[in-house]
Tab-separated table of C-alpha atoms and ligand atoms in Angstrom:
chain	number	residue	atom	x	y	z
A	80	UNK	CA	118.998	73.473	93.435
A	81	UNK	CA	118.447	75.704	96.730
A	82	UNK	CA	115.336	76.202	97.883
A	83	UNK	CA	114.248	79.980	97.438
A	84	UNK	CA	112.826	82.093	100.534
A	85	UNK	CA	110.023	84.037	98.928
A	86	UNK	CA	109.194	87.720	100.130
A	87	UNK	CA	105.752	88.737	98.760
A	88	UNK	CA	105.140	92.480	98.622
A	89	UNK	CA	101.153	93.139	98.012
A	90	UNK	CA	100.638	89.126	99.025
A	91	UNK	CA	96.717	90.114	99.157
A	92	UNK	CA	96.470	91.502	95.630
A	93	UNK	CA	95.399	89.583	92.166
A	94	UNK	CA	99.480	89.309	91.700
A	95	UNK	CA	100.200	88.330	95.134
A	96	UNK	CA	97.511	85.602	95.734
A	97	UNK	CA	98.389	83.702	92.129
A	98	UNK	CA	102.197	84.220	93.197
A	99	UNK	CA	101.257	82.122	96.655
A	100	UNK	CA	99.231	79.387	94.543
A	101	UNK	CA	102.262	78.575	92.370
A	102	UNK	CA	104.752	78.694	95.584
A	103	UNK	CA	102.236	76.235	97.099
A	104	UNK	CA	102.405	73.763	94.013
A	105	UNK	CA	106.577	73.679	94.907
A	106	UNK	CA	107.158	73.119	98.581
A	107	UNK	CA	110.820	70.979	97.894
A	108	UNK	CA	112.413	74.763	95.939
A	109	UNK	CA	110.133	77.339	97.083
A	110	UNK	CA	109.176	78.804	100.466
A	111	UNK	CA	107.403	81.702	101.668
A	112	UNK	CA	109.645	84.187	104.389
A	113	UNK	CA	107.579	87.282	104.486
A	114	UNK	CA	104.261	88.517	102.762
A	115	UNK	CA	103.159	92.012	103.055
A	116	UNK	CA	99.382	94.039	102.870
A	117	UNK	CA	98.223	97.427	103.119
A	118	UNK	CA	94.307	96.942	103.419
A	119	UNK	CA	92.672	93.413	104.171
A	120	UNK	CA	94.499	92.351	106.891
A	121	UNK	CA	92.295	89.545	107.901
A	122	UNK	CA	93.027	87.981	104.329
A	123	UNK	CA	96.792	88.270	104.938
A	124	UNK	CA	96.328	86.433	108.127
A	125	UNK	CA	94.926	83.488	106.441
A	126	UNK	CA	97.739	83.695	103.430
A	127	UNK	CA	100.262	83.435	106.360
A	128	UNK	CA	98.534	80.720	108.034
A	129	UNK	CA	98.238	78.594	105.120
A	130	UNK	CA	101.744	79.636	103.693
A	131	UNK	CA	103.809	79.277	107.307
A	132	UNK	CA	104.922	82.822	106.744
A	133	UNK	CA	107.468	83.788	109.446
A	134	UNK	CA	107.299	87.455	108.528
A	135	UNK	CA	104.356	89.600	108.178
A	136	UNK	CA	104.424	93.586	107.076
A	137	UNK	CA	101.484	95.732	107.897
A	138	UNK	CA	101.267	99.691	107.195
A	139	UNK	CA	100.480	100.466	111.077
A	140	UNK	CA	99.680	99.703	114.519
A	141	UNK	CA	95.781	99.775	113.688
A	142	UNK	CA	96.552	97.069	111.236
A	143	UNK	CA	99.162	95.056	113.357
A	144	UNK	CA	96.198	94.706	116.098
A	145	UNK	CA	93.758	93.568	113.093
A	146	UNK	CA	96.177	91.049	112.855
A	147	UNK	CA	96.848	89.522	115.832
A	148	UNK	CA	92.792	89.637	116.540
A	149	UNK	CA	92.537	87.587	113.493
A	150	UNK	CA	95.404	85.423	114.490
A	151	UNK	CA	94.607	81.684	115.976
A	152	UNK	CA	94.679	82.095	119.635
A	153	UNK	CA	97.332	79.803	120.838
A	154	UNK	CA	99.142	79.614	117.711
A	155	UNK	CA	102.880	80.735	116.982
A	156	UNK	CA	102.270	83.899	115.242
A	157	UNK	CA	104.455	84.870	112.476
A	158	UNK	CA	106.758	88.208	113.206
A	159	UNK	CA	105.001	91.719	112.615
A	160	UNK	CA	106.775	94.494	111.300
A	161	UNK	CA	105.291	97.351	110.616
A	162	UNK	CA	105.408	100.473	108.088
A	163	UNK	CA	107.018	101.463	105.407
A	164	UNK	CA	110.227	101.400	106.560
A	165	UNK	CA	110.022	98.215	107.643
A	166	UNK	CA	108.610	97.007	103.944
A	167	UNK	CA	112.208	98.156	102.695
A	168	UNK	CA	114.105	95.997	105.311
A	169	UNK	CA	112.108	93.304	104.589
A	170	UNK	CA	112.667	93.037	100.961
A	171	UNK	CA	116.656	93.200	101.691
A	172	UNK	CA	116.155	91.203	104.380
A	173	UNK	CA	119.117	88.070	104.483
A	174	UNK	CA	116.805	85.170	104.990
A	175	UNK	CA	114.907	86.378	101.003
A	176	UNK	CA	116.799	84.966	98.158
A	177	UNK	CA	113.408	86.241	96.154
A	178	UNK	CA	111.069	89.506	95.705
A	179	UNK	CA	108.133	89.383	94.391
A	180	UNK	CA	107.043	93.031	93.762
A	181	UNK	CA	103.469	93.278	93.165
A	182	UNK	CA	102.527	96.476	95.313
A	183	UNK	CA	99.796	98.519	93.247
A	184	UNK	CA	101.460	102.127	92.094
A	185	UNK	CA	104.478	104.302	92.708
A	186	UNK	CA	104.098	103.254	96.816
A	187	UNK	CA	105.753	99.914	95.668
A	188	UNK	CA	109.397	101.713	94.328
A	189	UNK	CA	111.479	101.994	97.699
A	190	UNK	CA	110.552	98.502	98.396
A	191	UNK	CA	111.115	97.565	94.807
A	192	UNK	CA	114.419	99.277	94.596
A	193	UNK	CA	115.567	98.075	98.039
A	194	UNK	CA	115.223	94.447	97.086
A	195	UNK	CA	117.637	95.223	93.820
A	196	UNK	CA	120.219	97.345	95.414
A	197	UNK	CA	120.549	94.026	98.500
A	198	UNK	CA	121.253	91.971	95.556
A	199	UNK	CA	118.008	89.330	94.809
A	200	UNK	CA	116.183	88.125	92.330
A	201	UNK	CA	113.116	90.393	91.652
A	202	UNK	CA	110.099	89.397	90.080
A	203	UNK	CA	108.685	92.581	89.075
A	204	UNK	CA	104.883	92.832	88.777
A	205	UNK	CA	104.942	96.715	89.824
A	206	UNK	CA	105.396	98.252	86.629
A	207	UNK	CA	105.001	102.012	87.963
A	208	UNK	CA	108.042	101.823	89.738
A	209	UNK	CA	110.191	101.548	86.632
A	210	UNK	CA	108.003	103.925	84.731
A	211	UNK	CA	108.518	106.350	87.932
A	212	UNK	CA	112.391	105.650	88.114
A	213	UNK	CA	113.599	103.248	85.416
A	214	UNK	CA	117.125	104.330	84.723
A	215	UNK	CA	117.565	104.014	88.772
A	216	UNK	CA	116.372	100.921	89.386
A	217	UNK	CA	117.939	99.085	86.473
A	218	UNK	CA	120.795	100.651	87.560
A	219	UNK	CA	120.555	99.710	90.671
A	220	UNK	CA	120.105	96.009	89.540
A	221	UNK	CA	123.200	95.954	87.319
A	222	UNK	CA	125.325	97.194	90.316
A	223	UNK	CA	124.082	94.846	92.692
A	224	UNK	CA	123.719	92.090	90.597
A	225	UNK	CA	120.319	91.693	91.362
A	226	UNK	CA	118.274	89.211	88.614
A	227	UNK	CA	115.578	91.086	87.458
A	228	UNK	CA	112.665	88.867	86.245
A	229	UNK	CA	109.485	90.709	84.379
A	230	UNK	CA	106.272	89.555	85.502
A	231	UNK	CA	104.149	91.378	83.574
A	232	UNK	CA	102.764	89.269	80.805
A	233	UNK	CA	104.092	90.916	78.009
A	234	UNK	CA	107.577	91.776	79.091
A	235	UNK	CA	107.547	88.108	80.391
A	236	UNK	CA	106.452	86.883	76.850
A	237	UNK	CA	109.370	88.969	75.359
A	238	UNK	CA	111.965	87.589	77.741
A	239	UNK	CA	110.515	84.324	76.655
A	240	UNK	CA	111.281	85.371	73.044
A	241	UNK	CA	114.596	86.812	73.230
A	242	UNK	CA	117.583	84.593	73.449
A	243	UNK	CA	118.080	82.599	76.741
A	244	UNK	CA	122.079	82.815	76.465
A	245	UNK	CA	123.483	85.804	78.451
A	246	UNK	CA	120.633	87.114	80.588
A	247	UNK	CA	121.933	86.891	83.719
A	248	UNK	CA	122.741	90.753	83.806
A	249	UNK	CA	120.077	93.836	83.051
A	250	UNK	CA	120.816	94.814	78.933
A	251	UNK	CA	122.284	98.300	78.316
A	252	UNK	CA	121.643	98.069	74.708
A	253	UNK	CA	118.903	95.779	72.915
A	254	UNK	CA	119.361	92.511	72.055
A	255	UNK	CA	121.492	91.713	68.579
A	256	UNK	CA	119.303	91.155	66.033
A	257	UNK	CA	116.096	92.295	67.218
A	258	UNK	CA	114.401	94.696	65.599
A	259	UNK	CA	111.335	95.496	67.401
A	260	UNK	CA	109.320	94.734	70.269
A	261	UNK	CA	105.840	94.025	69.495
A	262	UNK	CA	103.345	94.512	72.901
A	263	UNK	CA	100.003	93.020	72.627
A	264	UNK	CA	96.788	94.584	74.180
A	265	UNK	CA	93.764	93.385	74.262
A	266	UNK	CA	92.188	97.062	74.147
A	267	UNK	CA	90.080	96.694	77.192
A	268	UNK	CA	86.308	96.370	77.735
A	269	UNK	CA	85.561	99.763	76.094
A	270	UNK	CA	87.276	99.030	72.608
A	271	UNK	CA	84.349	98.870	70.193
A	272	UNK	CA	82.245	100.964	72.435
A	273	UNK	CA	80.240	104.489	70.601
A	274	UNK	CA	83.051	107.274	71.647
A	275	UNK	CA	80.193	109.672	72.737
A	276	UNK	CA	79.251	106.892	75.753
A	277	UNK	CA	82.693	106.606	77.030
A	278	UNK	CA	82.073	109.843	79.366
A	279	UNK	CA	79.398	107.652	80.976
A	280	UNK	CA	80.808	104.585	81.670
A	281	UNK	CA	80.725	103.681	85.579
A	282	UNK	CA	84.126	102.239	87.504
A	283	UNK	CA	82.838	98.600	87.558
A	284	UNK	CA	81.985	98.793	83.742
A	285	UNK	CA	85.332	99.948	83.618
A	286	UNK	CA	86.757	97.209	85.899
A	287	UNK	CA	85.196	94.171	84.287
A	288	UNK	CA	87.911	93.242	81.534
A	289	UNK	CA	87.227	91.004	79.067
A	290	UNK	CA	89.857	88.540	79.818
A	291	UNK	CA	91.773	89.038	82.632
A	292	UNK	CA	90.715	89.555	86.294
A	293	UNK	CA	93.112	92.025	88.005
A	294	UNK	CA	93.571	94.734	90.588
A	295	UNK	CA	90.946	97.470	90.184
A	296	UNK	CA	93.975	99.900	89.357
A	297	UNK	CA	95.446	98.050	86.866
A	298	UNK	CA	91.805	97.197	85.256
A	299	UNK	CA	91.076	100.939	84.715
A	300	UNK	CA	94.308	101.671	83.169
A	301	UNK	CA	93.402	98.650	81.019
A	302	UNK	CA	90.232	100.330	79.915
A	303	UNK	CA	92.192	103.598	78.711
A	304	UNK	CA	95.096	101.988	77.801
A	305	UNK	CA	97.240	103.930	79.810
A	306	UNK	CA	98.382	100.130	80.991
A	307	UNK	CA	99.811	99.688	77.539
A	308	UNK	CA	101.517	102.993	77.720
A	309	UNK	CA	103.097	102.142	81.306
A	310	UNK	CA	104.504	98.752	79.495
A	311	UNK	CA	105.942	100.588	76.560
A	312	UNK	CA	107.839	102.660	78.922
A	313	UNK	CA	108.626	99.443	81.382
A	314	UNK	CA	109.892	97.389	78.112
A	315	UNK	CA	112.036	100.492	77.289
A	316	UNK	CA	113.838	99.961	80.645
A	317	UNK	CA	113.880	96.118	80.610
A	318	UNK	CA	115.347	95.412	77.378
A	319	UNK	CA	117.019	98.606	76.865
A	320	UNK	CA	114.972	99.355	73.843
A	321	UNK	CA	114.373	102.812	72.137
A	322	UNK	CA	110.973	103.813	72.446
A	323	UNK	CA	110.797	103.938	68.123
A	324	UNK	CA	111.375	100.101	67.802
A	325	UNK	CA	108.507	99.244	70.701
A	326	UNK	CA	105.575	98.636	68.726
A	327	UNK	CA	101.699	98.617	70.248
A	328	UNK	CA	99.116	95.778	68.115
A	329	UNK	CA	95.545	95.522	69.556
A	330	UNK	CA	94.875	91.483	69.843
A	331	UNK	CA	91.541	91.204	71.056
A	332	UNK	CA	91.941	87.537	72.725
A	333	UNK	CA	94.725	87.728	74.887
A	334	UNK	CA	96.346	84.706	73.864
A	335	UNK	CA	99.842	85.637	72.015
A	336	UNK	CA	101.443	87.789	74.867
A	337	UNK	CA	103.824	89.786	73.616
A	338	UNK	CA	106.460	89.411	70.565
A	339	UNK	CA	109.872	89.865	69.329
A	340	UNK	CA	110.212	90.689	65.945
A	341	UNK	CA	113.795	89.742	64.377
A	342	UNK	CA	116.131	91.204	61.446
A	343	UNK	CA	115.500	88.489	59.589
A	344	UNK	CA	111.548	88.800	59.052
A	345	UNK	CA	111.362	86.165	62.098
A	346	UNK	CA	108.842	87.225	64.800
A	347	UNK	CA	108.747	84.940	67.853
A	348	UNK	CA	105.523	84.879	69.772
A	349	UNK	CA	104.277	83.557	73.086
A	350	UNK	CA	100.770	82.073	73.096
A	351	UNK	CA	98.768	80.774	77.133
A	352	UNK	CA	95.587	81.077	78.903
A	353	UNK	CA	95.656	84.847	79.994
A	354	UNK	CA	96.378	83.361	83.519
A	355	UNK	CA	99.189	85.245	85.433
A	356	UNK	CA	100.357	82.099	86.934
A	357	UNK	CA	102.191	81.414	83.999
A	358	UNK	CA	104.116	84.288	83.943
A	359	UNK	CA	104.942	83.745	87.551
A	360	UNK	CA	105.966	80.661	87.634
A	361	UNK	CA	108.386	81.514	84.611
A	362	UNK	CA	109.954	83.716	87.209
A	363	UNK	CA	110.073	81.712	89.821
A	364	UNK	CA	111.196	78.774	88.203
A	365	UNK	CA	113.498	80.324	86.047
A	366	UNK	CA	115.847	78.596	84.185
A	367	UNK	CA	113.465	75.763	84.929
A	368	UNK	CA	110.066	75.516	83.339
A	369	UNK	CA	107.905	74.553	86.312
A	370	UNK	CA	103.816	73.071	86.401
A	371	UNK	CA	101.874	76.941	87.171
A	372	UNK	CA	98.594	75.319	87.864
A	373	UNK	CA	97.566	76.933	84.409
A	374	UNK	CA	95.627	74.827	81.747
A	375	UNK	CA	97.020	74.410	78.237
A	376	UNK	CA	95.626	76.540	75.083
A	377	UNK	CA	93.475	74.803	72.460
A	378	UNK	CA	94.368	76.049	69.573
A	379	UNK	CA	91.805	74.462	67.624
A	380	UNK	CA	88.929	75.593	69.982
A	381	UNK	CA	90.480	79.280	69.762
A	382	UNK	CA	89.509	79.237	65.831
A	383	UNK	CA	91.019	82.288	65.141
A	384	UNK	CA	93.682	85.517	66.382
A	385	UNK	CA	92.971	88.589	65.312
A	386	UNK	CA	95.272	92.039	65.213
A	387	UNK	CA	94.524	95.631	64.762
A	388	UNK	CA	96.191	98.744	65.128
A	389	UNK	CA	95.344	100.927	68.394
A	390	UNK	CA	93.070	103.684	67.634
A	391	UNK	CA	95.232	107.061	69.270
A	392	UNK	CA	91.891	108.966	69.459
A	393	UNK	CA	89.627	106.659	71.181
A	394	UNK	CA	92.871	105.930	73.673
A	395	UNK	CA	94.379	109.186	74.096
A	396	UNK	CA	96.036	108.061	77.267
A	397	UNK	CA	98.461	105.890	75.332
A	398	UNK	CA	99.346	108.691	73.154
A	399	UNK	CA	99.651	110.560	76.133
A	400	UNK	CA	102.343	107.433	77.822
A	401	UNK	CA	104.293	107.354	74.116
A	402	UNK	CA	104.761	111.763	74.881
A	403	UNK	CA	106.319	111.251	78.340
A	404	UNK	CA	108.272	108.586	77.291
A	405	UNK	CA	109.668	111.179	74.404
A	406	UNK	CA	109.842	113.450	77.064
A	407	UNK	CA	112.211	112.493	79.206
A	408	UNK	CA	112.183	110.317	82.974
A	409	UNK	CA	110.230	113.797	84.912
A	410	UNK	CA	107.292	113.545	82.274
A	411	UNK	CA	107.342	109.715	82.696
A	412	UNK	CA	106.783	109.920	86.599
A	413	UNK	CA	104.528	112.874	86.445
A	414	UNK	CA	102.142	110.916	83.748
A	415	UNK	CA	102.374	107.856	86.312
A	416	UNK	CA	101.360	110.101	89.115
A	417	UNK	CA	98.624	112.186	87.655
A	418	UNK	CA	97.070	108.872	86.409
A	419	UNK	CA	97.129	107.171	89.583
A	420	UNK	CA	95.287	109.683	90.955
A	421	UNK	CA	93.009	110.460	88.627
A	422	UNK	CA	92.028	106.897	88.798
A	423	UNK	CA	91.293	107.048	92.186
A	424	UNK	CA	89.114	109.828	91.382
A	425	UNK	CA	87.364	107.770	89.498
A	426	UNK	CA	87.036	104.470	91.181
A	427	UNK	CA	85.472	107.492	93.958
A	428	UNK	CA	83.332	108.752	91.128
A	429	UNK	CA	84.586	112.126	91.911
A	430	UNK	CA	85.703	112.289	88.034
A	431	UNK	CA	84.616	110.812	84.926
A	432	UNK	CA	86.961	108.036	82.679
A	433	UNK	CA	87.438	110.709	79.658
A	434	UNK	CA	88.249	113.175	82.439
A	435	UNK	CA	91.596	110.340	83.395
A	436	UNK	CA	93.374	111.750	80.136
A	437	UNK	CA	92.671	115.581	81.140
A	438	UNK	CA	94.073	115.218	84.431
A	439	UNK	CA	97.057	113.523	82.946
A	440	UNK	CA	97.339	115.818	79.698
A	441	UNK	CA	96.948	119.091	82.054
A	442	UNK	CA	100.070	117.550	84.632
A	443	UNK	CA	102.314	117.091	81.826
A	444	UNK	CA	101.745	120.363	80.232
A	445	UNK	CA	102.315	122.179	83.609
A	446	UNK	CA	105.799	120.548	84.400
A	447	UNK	CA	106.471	121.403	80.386
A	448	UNK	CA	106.017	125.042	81.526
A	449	UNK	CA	108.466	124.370	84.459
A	450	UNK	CA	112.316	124.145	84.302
A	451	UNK	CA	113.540	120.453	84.236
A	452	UNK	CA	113.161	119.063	87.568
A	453	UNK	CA	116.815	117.705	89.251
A	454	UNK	CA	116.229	113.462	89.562
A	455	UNK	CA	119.413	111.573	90.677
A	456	UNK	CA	118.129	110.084	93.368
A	457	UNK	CA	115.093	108.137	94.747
A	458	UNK	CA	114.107	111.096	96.437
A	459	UNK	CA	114.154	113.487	93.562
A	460	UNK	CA	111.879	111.212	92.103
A	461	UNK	CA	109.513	110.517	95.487
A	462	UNK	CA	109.482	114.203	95.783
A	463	UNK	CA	108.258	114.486	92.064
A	464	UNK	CA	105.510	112.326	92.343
A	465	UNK	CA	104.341	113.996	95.174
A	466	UNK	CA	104.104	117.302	93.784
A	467	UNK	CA	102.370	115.863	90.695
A	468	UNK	CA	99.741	114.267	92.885
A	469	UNK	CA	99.101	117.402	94.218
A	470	UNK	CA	98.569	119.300	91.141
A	471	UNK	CA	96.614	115.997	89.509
A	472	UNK	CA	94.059	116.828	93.020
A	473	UNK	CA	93.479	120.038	91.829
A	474	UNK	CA	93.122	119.061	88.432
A	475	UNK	CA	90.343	116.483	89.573
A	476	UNK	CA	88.535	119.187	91.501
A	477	UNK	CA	87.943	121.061	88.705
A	478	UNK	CA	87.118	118.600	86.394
B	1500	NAD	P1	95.867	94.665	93.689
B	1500	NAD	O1	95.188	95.963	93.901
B	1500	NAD	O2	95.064	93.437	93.501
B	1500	NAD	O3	96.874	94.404	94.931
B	1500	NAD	C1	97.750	95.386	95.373
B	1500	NAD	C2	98.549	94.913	96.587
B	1500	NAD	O4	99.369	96.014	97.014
B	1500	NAD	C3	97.670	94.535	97.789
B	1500	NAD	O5	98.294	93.490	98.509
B	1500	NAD	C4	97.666	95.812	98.636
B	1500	NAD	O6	97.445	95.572	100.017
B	1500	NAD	C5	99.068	96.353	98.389
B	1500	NAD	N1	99.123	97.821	98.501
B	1500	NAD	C6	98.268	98.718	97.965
B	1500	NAD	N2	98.657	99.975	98.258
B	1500	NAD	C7	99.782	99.874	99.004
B	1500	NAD	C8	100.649	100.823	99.632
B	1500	NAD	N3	100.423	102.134	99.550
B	1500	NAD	N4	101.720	100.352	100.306
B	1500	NAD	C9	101.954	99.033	100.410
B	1500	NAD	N5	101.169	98.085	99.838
B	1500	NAD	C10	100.102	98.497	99.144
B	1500	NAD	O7	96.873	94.876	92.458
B	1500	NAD	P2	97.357	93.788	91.384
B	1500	NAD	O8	96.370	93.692	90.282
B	1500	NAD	O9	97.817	92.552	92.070
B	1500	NAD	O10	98.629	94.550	90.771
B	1500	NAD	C11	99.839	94.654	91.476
B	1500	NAD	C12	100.916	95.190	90.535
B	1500	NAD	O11	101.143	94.233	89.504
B	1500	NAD	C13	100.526	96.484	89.838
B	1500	NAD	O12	101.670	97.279	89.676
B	1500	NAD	C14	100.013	96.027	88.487
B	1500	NAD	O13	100.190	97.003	87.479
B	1500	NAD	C15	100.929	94.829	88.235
B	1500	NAD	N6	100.349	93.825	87.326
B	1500	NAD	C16	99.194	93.185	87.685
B	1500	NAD	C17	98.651	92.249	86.825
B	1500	NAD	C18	97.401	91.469	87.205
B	1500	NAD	O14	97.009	90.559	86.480
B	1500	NAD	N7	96.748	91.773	88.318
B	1500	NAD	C19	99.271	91.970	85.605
B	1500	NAD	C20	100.438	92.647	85.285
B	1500	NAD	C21	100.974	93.569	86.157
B	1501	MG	MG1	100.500	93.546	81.172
């Protein structure tokens, strides 16, 4: 077994800091290289202290002095790179045999898609950057021969489902004898709340899901569901599925991640603590099962799973993800786009959470209107998202 040299892009987020804890539990096969951060630069300091990080990324000079203020005086400090740029090198860097992508948004693709084209194995937290440009990064895996590893919990429960013979390239068709993919959602903290109060409901009412604790991004797409949306499109990519045969059930618990349901009336399931480490440490142990730091489930003191199917009018923003996906890749990165800033609008309370599926709904119906935009490249694609985000701003405005 070689030890693996661990790049962690968003080290300071929910993703990155559970990624470091399992790394920590494994010091004779894993090792940190480089951990990145865009805001909290004091935090990163101390990740890279405790984790002997030799390479640090910051977003610009402002936050390269944060860090070396916060920096032991006296003590080695880890290299600084900084920018964007230098987030890109960094993930294709030699000295990584390992990515963890777990930047927040669409700002985490080039990085993402670097780290695949130099050949590594990804761990893929960042779900918008195959929703933005799916068919280019798994593309861009396959001719690499990068090993692409899903970290979200779902698509991790489904590679944990599907058969463990063959994997070691990205699927261009699904799996033999699957029939569908069935993604679990818990259906967020506002799923039995009276429709008429949802235009009231405040960002940290919003924020506090039931049963996970996550990014603030990731916890408001949670609450409209547009997170379930971004995975239907994300297990479309990862398992090469058509979007027909990728099924949504609400499952109130969070226990059963994710399933694969087979020709033969089989459907596999896997059941954990809603505890991201697990996931993780299926990817970075992988073909090995390794100890995550999680606790086991009780069954017995669980009582009871329950399923239901997603209500389209109380989560219009799912509807809204299963369009774009119909749609074509432009809708798909213009839906990703207009929702992350729409969210922002409303973590600023500049907008309210039923206004998140207006913004979105009024993006995709103006590129409709326009002719089909050009995307072969990365750029096509940055360029795309841009112009959404502006429109999506003016949207907001209005709202
Ligand atoms: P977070 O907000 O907690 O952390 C985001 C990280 O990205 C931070 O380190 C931040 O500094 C960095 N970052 C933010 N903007 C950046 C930019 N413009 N450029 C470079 N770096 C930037 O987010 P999170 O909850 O850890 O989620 C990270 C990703 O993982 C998201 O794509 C999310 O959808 C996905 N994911 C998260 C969870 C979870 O449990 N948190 C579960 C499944 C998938
Ligand atoms: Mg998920």
């Amino acid at each position: 077994m070689t030890p693996q040299r661990v790049c962690v892009l968003g080290a300071t987020g929910s993703i990155g800091e559970n990624t470091l804890d399992v790394i920590a539990r494994h010091p004779e096969r894993l090792s940190v290289y480089a951990l990145s951060a865009f805001s909290r630069i004091e935090r990163l300091a101390q990740l890279a202290w405790d984790a002997r990080a030799e390479v640090v990324v910051v977003p610009d000079d402002s936050a390269r002095q944060r860090f070396a203020q916060a920096w032991p005086p006296g003590r080695k400090s880890p290299e600084v790179r900084v920018g964007a740029h230098a987030l890109e090198q960094t993930a294709a860097d030699a000295n990584v045999t390992t990515v963890m992508a777990a930047i927040v948004g669409a700002a985490g693709l080039p990085a993402a898609m670097a780290a695949a084209r130099a050949g590594k194995r990804v761990l893929l937290a960042n779900k918008e950057a195959l929703v933005a440009a799916g068919s280019l990064f798994m593309a861009a895996v396959r001719e690499h021969g990068a090993q692409l590893l899903p970290i979200d919990s779902e698509h991790n429960a489904i590679f944990q489902c599907l058969p463990q013979t063959g994997r070691e390239q990205a699927p261009v068709a699904p799996e033999k004898g699957v029939r569908r993919l069935l993604l679990t959602a818990s259906g967020g903290p506002f799923r039995t709340t009276a429709l008429d109060q949802l235009s009231a409901v405040t960002p940290d009412q919003a924020c506090a899901h039931p049963n996970w604790r996550m990014g603030r991004k990731i916890s408001v797409d949670s609450a409209t569901m547009l997170n379930k949306g971004l995975e239907v499109i994300e297990a479309h990519w990862l398992f090469a599925m058509p979007v027909e045969r990728i099924h949504v059930v609400i499952h109130p618990q969070s226990m059963v991640h994710s399933m694969v349901e087979y020709e033969d009336g089989s459907i596999l399931a896997q059941l954990g603590q809603p505890d991201m480490r697990t996931p993780i440490a299926v990817g970075l142990g992988f073909p090995d099962r390794i100890e995550s730091g999680v606790g086991l489930l009780s069954l017995a003191s669980l009582g009871r799973l329950d399923f239901e199917e997603p209500d389209l009018h109380r989560f219009p923003c799912l509807r809204l993800a299963f369009e774009a996906l119909a749609a074509g890749q432009a809708a798909c990165i213009a839906l990703n786009a207009a929702n992350e800033v729409a969210v922002a609008h409303f973590l600023g309370e500049e907008i309210r959470f039923t206004q998140i599926a207006h913004v979105i709904e009024g993006c995709l119906n103006k590129l409709a209107r326009q002719a089909t935009p050009h995307l072969a490249s990365l750029d096509d694609v940055l360029a795309l998202d841009a112009q959404t985000r502006l429109v999506a701003r003016e949207f907001c405005l209005v709202q």
